[in-house]
XYZ file of C-alpha atoms in Angstrom:
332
model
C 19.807 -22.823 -143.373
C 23.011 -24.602 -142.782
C 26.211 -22.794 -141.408
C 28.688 -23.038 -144.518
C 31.647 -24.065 -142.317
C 34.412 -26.578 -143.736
C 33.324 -29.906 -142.459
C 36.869 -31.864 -143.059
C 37.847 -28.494 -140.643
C 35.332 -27.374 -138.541
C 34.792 -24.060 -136.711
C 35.730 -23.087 -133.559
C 32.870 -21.640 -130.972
C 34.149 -18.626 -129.504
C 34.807 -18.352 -125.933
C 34.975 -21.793 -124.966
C 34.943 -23.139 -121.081
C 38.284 -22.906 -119.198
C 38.312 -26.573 -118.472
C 37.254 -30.124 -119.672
C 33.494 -30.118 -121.229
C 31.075 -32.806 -119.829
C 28.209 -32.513 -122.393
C 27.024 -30.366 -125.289
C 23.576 -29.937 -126.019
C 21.480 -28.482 -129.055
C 18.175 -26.761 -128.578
C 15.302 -28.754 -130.113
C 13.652 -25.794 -131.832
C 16.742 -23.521 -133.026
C 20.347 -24.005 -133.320
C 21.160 -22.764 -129.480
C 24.428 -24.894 -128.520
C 24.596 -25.206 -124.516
C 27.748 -26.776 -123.046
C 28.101 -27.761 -119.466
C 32.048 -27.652 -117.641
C 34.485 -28.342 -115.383
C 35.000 -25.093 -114.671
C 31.603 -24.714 -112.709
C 30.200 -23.279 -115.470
C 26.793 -23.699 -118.076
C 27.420 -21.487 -121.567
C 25.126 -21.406 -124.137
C 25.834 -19.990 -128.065
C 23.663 -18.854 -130.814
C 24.983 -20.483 -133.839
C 24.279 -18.333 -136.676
C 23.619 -19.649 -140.508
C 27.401 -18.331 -141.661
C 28.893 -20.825 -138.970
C 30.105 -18.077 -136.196
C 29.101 -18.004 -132.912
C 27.543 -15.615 -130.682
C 27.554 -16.346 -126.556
C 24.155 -15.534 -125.371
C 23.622 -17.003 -121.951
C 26.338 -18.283 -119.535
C 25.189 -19.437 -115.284
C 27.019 -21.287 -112.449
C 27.095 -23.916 -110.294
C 29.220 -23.808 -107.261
C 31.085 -27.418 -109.061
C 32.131 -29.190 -112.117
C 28.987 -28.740 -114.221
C 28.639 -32.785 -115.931
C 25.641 -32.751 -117.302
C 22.909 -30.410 -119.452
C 19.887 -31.202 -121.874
C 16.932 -29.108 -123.188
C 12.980 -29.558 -123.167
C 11.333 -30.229 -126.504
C 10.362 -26.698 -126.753
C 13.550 -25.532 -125.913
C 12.456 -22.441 -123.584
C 13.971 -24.231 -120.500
C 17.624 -25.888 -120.320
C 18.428 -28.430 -117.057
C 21.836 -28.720 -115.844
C 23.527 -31.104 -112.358
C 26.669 -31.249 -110.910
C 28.934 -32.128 -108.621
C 27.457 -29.641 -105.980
C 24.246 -32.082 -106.061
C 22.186 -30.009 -106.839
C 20.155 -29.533 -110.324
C 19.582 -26.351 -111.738
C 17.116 -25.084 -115.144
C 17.546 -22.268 -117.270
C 14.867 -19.778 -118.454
C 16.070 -19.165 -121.849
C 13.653 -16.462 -122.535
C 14.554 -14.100 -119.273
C 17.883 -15.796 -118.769
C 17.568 -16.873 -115.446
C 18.899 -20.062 -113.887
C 16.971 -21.632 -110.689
C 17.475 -24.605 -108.544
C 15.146 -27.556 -109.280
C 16.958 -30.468 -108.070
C 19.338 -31.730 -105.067
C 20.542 -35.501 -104.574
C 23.295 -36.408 -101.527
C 25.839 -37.052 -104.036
C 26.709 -35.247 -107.308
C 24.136 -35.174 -110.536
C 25.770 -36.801 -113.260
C 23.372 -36.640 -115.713
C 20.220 -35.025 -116.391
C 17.394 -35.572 -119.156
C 13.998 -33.905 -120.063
C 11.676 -36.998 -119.944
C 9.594 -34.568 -122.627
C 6.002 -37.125 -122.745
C 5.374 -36.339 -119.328
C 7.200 -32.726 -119.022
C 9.246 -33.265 -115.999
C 13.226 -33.722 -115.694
C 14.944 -36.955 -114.713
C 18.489 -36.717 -112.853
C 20.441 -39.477 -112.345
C 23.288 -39.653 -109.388
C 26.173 -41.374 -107.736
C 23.896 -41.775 -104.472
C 22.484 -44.538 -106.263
C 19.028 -43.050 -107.285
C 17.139 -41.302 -110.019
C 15.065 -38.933 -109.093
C 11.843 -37.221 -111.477
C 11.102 -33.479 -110.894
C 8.075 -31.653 -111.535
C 9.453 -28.254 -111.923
C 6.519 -26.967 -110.081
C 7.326 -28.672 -106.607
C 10.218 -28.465 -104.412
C 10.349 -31.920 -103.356
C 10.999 -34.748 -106.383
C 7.895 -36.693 -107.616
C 9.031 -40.424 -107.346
C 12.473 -41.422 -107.125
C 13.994 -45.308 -107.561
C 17.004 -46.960 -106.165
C 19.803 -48.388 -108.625
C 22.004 -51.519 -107.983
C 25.054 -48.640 -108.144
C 26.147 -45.141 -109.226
C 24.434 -44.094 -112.537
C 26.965 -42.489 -114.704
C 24.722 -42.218 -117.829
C 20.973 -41.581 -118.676
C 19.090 -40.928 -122.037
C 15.080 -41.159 -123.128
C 13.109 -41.663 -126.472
C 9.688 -41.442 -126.233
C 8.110 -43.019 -123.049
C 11.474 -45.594 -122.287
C 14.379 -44.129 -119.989
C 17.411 -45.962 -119.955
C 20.148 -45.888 -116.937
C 23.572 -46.995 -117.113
C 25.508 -47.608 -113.890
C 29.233 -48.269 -112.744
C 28.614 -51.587 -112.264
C 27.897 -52.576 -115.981
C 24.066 -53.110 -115.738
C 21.523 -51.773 -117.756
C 18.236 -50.604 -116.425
C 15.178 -49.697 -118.805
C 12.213 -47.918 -117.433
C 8.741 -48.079 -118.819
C 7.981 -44.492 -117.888
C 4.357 -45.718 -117.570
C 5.546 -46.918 -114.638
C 9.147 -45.149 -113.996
C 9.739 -46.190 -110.113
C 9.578 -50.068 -111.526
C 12.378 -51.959 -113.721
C 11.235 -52.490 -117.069
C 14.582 -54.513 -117.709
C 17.851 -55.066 -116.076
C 20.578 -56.885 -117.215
C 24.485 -56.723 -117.588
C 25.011 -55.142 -120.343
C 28.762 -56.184 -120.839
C 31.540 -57.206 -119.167
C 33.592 -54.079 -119.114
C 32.332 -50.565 -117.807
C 30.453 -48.381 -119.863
C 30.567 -44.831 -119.734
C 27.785 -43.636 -122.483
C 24.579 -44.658 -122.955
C 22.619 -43.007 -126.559
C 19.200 -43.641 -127.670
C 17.821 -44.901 -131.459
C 16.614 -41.698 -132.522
C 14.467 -43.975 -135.702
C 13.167 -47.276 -135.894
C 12.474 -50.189 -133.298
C 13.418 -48.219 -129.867
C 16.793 -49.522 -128.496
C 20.340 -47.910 -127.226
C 23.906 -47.761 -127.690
C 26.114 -48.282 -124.976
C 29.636 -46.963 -125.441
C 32.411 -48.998 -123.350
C 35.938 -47.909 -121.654
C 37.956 -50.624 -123.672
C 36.650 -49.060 -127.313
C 33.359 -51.220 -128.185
C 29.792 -50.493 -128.712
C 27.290 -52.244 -128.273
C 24.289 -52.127 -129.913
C 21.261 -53.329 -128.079
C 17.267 -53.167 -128.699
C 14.234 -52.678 -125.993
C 11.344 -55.425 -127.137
C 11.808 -58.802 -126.879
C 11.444 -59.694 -130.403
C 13.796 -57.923 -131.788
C 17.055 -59.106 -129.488
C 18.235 -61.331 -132.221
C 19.568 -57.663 -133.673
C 21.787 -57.196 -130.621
C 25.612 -57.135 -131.493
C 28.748 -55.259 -130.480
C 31.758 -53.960 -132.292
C 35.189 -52.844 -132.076
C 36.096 -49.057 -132.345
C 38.547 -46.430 -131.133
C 41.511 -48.725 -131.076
C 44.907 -48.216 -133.014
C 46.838 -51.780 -132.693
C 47.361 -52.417 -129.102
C 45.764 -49.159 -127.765
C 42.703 -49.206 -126.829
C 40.342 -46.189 -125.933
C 37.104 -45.281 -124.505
C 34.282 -44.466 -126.514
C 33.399 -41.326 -124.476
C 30.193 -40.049 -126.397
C 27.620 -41.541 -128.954
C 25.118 -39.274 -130.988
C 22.274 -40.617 -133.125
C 21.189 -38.352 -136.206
C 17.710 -36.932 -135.117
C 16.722 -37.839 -138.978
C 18.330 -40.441 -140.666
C 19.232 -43.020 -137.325
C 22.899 -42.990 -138.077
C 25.413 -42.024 -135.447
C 29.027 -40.962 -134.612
C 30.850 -42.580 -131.855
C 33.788 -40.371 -129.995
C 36.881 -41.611 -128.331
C 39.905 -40.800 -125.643
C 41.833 -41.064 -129.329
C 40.274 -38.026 -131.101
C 38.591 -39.804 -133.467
C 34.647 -39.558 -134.867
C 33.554 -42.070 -136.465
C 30.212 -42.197 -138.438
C 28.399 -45.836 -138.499
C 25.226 -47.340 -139.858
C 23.960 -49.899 -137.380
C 21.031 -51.172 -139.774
C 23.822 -52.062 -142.463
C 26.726 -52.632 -139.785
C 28.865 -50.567 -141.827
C 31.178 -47.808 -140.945
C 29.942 -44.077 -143.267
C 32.676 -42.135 -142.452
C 35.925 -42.562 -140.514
C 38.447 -39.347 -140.789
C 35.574 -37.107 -142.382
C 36.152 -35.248 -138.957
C 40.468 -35.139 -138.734
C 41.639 -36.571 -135.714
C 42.061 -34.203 -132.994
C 45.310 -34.177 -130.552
C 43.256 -34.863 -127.244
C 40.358 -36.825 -126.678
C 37.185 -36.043 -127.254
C 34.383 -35.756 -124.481
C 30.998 -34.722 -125.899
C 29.303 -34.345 -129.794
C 25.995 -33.522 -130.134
C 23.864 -33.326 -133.430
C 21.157 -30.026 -133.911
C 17.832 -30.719 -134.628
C 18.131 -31.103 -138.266
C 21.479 -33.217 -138.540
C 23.238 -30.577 -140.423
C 25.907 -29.196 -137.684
C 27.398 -31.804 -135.480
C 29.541 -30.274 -132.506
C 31.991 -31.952 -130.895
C 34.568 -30.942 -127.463
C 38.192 -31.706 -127.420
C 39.073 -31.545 -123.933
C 40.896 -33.786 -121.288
C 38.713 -36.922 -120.273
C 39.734 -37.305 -116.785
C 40.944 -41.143 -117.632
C 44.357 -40.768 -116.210
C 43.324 -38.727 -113.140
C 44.516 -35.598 -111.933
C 47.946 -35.651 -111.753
C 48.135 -36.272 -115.661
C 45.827 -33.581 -116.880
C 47.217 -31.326 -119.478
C 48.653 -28.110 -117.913
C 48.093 -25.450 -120.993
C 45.507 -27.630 -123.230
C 43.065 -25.309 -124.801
C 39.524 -26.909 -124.657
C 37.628 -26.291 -127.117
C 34.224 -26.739 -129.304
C 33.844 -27.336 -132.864
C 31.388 -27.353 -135.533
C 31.366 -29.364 -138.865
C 28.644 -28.541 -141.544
C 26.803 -31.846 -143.344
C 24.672 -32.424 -145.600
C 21.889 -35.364 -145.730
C 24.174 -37.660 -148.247
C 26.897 -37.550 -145.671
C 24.878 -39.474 -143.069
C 22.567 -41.566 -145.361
C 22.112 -45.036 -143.952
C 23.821 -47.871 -146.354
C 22.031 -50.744 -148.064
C 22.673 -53.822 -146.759
């Protein structure tokens, strides 16, 4: 049942983190929302089917928290940092442990959920794959740089890294390229899955464009980039990109405050302003297993450094209630 919140509105989750929010996360099997912070903190809520929000679970790491993400049977919830080290929660007896530890800090963490181990991706230049039943990491690869984004569908990882390349791994094979190419000439800083049809990715850039990009060989001549998050001259980075588990579709969200619903099949935009713009950027969305509640985190993104981070901005998490119509891909 969906939560009957006000999606031109939203509802806010209830005792948000203290400071900027790196990643939401939904549980695959029930609508558990898990956050990770910069205030060293992991929280997770139970959303109920009215729309409020209970806090159920809530662990730290001993630094900025930038990265969590569930298993497919969501009992188990990974989470890395900037104190290099990984960590998973037990959901069922609460209890976080340590799984993971790189020489620089985690940035991003994903259940690779074919083979049941957890892939965490670094700025010491490496991924590393963990078999939660050993100490010491199962394989690990070198990257050309610092990996700043990682995501999976079915047996493909894909690795994005400061230096604009793109690496694909055949997870067949995970320690060995699959692809690697520059992706684009300006940095990225997301990299989202196809959740439906031909496997491929979207790769959200700093200077507000997407591109759109697919795995197999014969279908490259789909490849193609747009324009988004940019109001006249200003131009902002698309910060987060989340596929529809359903449908395909997807929402792209910006340093402007903006969501903005798109169709890549049709190349056509579904819904600009059906979220209202928010009055800080936005850093992380996150569909739930169904596509009816998409959550989203207004909170500062870091691009202007330190010195120019809001001194009494509120962060906080929202959630907008959809129905299937909302998100229905477009005819060509």
């Amino acid at each position: 049942m969906s939560p009957q919140v006000p999606p031109k509105k939203g509802t806010e989750v209830v005792m948000p983190p203290t400071d900027s929010i790196s990643e939401l996360a939904f549980s695959k099997t029930r609508d558990l929302l898990a956050a990770s912070s910069w205030d060293n903190e992991v929280r997770v809520w139970d959303v109920n089917s009215d729309g409020t929000t209970a806090p159920v679970i809530r662990y730290a790491h001993k630094g900025p928290v930038l990265s969590c993400h569930w298993n497919k049977d969501g009992t188990k919830l990974a989470s890395g940092g900037a104190d290099k080290i990984g960590q998973v929660l037990d959901a069922n007896t609460g209890q976080p442990a340590q799984f993971a530890v790189h020489e620089a800090p985690i940035k991003t963490v994903r259940w690779l959920d074919e083979l049941n181990i957890v892939a965490t991706g670094s700025w010491d230049k490496t991924i590393k794959y963990w078999d939660l039943r050993s100490n010491s990491p199962i394989s690990s690869v070198g990257l050309s740089n610092r990996c700043h984004s990682l995501d999976t569908r079915d047996s493909f990882l894909v690795c994005a890294t400061i230096d604009r390349m793109v690496t694909i791994f055949d997870l067949t094979n995970p320690t060995v390229a699959h692809k690697a190419h520059e992706a684009a000439k300006i940095q990225s800083r997301v990299v989202a899955c196809f959740t439906q049809g031909p496997p491929g990715f979207a790769l959200g850039l700093v200077e507000g464009r997407t591109m759109i990009e697919y795995f197999e060989d014969k279908d490259q001549a789909c490849n193609f980039g747009f324009k988004c998050h940019r109001d006249g001259r200003d131009i902002y980075a698309v910060n987060s990109i989340a596929f529809h588990p359903v449908l395909g579709t997807f929402g792209t969200a910006g340093s402007d405050g903006s969501v903005i619903f798109w169709d890549k099949d049709s190349k056509q935009k579904l819904g600009e302003g059906s979220i209202p713009k928010q009055n800080a950027p936005i850093t992380a969305t996150a569909f739930n297993s169904t596509g009816s509640i998409f959550a989203y985190a207004v909170s500062y993104d870091w691009s202007m450094g330190y010195a120019e981070a809001p001194k009494n901005h509120k962060d906080i998490i929202k959630l907008a209630a959809f129905g299937p119509e909302d998100f229905k891909p477009r005819k060509k």
